mmCIF file with all atom_site columns, C-alpha atoms in Angstrom:
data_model
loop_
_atom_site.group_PDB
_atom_site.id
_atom_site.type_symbol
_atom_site.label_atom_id
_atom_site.label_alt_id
_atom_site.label_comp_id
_atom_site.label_asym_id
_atom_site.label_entity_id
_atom_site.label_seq_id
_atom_site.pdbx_PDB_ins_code
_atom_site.Cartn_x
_atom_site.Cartn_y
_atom_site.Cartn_z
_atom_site.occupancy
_atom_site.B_iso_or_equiv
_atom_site.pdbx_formal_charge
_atom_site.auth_seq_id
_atom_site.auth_comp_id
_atom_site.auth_asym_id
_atom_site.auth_atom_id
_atom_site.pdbx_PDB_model_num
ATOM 1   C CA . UNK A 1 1   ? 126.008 83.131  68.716 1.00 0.00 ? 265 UNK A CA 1
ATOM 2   C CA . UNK A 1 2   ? 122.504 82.842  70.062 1.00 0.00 ? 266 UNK A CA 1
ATOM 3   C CA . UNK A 1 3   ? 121.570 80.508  72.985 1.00 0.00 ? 267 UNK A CA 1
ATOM 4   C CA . UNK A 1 4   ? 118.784 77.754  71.873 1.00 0.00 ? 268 UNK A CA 1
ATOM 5   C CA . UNK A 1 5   ? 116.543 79.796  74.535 1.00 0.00 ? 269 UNK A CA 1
ATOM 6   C CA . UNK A 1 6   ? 117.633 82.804  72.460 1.00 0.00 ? 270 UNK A CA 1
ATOM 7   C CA . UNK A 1 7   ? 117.031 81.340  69.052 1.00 0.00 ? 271 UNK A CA 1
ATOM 8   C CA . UNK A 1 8   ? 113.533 79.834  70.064 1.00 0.00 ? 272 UNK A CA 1
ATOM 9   C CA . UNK A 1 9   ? 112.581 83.556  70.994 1.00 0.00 ? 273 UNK A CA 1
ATOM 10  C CA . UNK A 1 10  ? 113.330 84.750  67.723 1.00 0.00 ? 274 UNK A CA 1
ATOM 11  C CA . UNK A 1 11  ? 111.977 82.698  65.912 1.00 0.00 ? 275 UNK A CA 1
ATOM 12  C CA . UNK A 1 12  ? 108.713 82.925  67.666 1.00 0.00 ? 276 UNK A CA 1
ATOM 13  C CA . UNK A 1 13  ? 108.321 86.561  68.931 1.00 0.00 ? 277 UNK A CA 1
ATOM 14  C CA . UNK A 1 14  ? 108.537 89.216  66.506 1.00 0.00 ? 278 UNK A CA 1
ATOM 15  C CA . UNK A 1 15  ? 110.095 92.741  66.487 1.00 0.00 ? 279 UNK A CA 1
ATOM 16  C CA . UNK A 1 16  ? 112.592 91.440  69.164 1.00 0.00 ? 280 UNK A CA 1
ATOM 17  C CA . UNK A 1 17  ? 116.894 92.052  68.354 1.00 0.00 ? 281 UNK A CA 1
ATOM 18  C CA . UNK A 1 18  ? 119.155 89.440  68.492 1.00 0.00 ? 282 UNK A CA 1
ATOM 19  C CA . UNK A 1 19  ? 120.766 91.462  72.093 1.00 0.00 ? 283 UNK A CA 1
ATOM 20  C CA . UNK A 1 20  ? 117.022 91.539  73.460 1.00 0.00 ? 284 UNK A CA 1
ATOM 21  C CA . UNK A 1 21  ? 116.259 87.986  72.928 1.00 0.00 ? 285 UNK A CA 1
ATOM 22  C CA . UNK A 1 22  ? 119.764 86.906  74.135 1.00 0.00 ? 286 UNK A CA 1
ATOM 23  C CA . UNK A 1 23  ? 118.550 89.119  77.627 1.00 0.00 ? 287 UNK A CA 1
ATOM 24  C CA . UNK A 1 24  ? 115.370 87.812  77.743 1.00 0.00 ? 288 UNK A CA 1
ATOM 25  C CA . UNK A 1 25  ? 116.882 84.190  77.112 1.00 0.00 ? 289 UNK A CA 1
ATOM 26  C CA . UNK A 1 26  ? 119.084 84.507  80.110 1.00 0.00 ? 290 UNK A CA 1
ATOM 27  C CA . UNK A 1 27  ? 116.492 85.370  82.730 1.00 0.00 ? 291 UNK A CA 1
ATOM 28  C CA . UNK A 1 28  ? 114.533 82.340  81.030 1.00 0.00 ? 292 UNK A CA 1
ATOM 29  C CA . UNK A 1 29  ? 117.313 80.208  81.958 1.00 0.00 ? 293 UNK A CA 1
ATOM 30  C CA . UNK A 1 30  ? 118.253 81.556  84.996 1.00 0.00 ? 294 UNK A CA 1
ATOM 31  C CA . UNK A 1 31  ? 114.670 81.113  86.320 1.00 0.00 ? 295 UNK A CA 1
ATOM 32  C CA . UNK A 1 32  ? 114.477 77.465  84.805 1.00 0.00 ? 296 UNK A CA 1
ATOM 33  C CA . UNK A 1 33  ? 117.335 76.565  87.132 1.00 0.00 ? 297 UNK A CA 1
ATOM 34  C CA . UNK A 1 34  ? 116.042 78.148  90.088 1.00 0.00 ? 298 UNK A CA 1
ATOM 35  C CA . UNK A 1 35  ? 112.479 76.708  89.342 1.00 0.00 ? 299 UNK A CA 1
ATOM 36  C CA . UNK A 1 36  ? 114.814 73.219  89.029 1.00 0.00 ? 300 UNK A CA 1
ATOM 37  C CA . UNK A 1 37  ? 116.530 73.691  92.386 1.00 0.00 ? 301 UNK A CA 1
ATOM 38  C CA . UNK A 1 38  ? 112.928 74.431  94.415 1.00 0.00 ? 302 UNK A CA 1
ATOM 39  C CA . UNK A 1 39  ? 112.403 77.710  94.141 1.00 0.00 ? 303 UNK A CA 1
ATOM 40  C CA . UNK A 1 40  ? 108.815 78.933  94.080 1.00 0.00 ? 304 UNK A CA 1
ATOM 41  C CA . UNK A 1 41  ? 107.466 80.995  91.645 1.00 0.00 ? 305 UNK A CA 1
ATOM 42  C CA . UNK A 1 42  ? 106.696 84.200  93.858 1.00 0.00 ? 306 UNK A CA 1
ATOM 43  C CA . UNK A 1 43  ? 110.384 84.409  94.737 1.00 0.00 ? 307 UNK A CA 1
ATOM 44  C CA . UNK A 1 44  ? 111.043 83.954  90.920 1.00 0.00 ? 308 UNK A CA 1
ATOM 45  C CA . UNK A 1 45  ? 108.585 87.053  89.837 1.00 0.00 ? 309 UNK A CA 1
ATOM 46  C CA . UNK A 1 46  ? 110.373 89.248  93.298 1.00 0.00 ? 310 UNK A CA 1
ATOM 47  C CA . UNK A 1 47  ? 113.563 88.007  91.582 1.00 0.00 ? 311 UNK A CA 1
ATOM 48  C CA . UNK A 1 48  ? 112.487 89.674  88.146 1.00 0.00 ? 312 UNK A CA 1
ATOM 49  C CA . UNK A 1 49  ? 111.188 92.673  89.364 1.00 0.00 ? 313 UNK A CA 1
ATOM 50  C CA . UNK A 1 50  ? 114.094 93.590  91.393 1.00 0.00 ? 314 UNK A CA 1
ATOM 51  C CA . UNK A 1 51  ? 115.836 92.996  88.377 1.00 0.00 ? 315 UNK A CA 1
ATOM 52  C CA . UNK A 1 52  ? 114.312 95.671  86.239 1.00 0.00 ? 316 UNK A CA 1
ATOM 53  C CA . UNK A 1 53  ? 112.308 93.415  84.589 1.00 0.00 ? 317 UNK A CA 1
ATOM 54  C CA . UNK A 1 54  ? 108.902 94.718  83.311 1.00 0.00 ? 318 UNK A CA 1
ATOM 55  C CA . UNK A 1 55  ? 105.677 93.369  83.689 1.00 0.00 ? 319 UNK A CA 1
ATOM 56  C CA . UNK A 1 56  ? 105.352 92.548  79.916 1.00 0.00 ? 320 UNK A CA 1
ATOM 57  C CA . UNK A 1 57  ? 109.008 90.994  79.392 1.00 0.00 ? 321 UNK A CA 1
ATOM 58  C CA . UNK A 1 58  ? 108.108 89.131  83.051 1.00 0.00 ? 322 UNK A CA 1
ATOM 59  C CA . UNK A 1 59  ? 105.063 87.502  81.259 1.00 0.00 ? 323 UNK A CA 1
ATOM 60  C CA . UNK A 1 60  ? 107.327 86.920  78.317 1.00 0.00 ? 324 UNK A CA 1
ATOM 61  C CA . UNK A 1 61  ? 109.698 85.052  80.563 1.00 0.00 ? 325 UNK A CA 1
ATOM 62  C CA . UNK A 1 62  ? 106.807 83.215  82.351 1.00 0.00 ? 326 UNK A CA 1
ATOM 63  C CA . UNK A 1 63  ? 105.128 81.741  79.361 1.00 0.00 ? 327 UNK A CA 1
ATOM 64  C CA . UNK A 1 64  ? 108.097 79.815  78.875 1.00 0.00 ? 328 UNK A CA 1
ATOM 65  C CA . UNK A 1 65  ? 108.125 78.806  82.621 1.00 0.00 ? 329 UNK A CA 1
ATOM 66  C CA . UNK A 1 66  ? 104.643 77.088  82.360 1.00 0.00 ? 330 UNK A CA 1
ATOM 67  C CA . UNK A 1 67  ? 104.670 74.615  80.280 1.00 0.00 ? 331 UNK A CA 1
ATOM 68  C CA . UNK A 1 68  ? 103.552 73.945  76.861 1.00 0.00 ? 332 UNK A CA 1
ATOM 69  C CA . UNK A 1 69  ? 99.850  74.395  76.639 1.00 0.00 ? 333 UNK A CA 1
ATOM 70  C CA . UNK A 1 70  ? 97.193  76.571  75.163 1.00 0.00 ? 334 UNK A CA 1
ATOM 71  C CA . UNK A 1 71  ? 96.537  78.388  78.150 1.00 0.00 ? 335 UNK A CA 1
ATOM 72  C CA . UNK A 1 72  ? 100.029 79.580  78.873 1.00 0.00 ? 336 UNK A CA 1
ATOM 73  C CA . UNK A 1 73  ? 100.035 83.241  78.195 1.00 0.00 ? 337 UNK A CA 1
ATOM 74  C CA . UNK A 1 74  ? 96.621  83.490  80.529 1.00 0.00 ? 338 UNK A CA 1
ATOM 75  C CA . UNK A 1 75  ? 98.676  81.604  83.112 1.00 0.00 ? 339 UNK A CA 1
ATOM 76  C CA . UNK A 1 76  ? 101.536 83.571  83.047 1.00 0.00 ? 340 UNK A CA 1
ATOM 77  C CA . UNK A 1 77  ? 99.831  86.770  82.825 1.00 0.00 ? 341 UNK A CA 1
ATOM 78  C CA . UNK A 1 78  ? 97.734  85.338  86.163 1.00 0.00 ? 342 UNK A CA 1
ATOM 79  C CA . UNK A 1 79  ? 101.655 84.916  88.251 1.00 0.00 ? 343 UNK A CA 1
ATOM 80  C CA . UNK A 1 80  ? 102.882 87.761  86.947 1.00 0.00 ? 344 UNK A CA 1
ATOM 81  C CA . UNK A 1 81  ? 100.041 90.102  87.587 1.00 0.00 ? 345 UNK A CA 1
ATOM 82  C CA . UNK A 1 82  ? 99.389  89.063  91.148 1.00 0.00 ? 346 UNK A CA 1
ATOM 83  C CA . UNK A 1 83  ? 102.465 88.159  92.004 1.00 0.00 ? 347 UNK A CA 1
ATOM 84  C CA . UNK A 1 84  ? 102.833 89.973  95.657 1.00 0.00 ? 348 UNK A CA 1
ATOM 85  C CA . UNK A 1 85  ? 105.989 91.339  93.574 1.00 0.00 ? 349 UNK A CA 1
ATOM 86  C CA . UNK A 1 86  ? 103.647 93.026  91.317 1.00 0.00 ? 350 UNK A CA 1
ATOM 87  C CA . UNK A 1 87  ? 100.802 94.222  93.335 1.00 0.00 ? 351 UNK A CA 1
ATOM 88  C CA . UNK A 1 88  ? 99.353  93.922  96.640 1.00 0.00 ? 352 UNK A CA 1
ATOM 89  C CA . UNK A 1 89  ? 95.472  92.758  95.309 1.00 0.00 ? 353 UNK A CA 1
ATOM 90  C CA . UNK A 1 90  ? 95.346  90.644  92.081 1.00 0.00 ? 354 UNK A CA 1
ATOM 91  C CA . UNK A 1 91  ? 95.511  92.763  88.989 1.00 0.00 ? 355 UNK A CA 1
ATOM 92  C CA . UNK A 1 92  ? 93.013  90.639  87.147 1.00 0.00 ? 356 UNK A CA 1
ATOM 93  C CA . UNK A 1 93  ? 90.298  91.344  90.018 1.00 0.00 ? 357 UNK A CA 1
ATOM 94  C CA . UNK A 1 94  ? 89.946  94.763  88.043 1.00 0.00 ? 358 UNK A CA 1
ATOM 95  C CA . UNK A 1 95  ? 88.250  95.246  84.735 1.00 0.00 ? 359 UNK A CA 1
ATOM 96  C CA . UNK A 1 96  ? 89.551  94.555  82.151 1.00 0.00 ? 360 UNK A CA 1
ATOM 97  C CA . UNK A 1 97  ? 89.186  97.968  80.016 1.00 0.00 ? 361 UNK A CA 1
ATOM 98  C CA . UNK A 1 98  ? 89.040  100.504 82.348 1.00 0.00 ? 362 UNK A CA 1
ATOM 99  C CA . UNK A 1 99  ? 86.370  103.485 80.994 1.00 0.00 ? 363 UNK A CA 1
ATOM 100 C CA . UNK A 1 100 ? 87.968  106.716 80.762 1.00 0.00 ? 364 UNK A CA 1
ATOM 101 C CA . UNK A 1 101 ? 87.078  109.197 83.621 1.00 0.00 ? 365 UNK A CA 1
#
């Protein structure tokens, strides 16, 4: 049976399986407790890159870290993407579509 973290996920992102969400869902509440106990968000994005995590499931898992706003996905794309985890010099510093060499 699904988690409620689980559950939420599918029932609000598409394409993902049942085993996916319940993965994602996991590192969402892992990272909700450590967020609880004090830990800082850069340790949290180190945490999920060292897992194996990618940069798109990472943003994923940080939308539901930030609240419940309008903004979110912009937010979480902004801690994930210059996370010193990530990259040394913030990601969204670049353009945004590249032109092809």
């Amino acid at each position: 049976m699904p988690s409620p973290t689980a559950q939420e996920l599918l029932a609000s992102v598409r394409g993902l399986s049942p085993e996916h969400a319940q993965q994602i869902a996991d590192h969402i509440d892992e990272c909700r407790t450590l967020l609880a106990a004090g830990t800082d968000m850069n340790t949290l994005q180190q945490r999920l890159k060292d897992q194996g995590v990618s940069v798109i499931r990472a943003i994923l898992i940080t939308t539901r870290l930030v609240g419940d706003h309008p903004g979110r996905l912009q937010a979480a794309r902004e801690i994930v993407e210059c996370s010193p985890a990530r990259t040394p010099d913030c990601a969204l510093s670049r353009p945004a579509h590249p032109t092809a060499p």
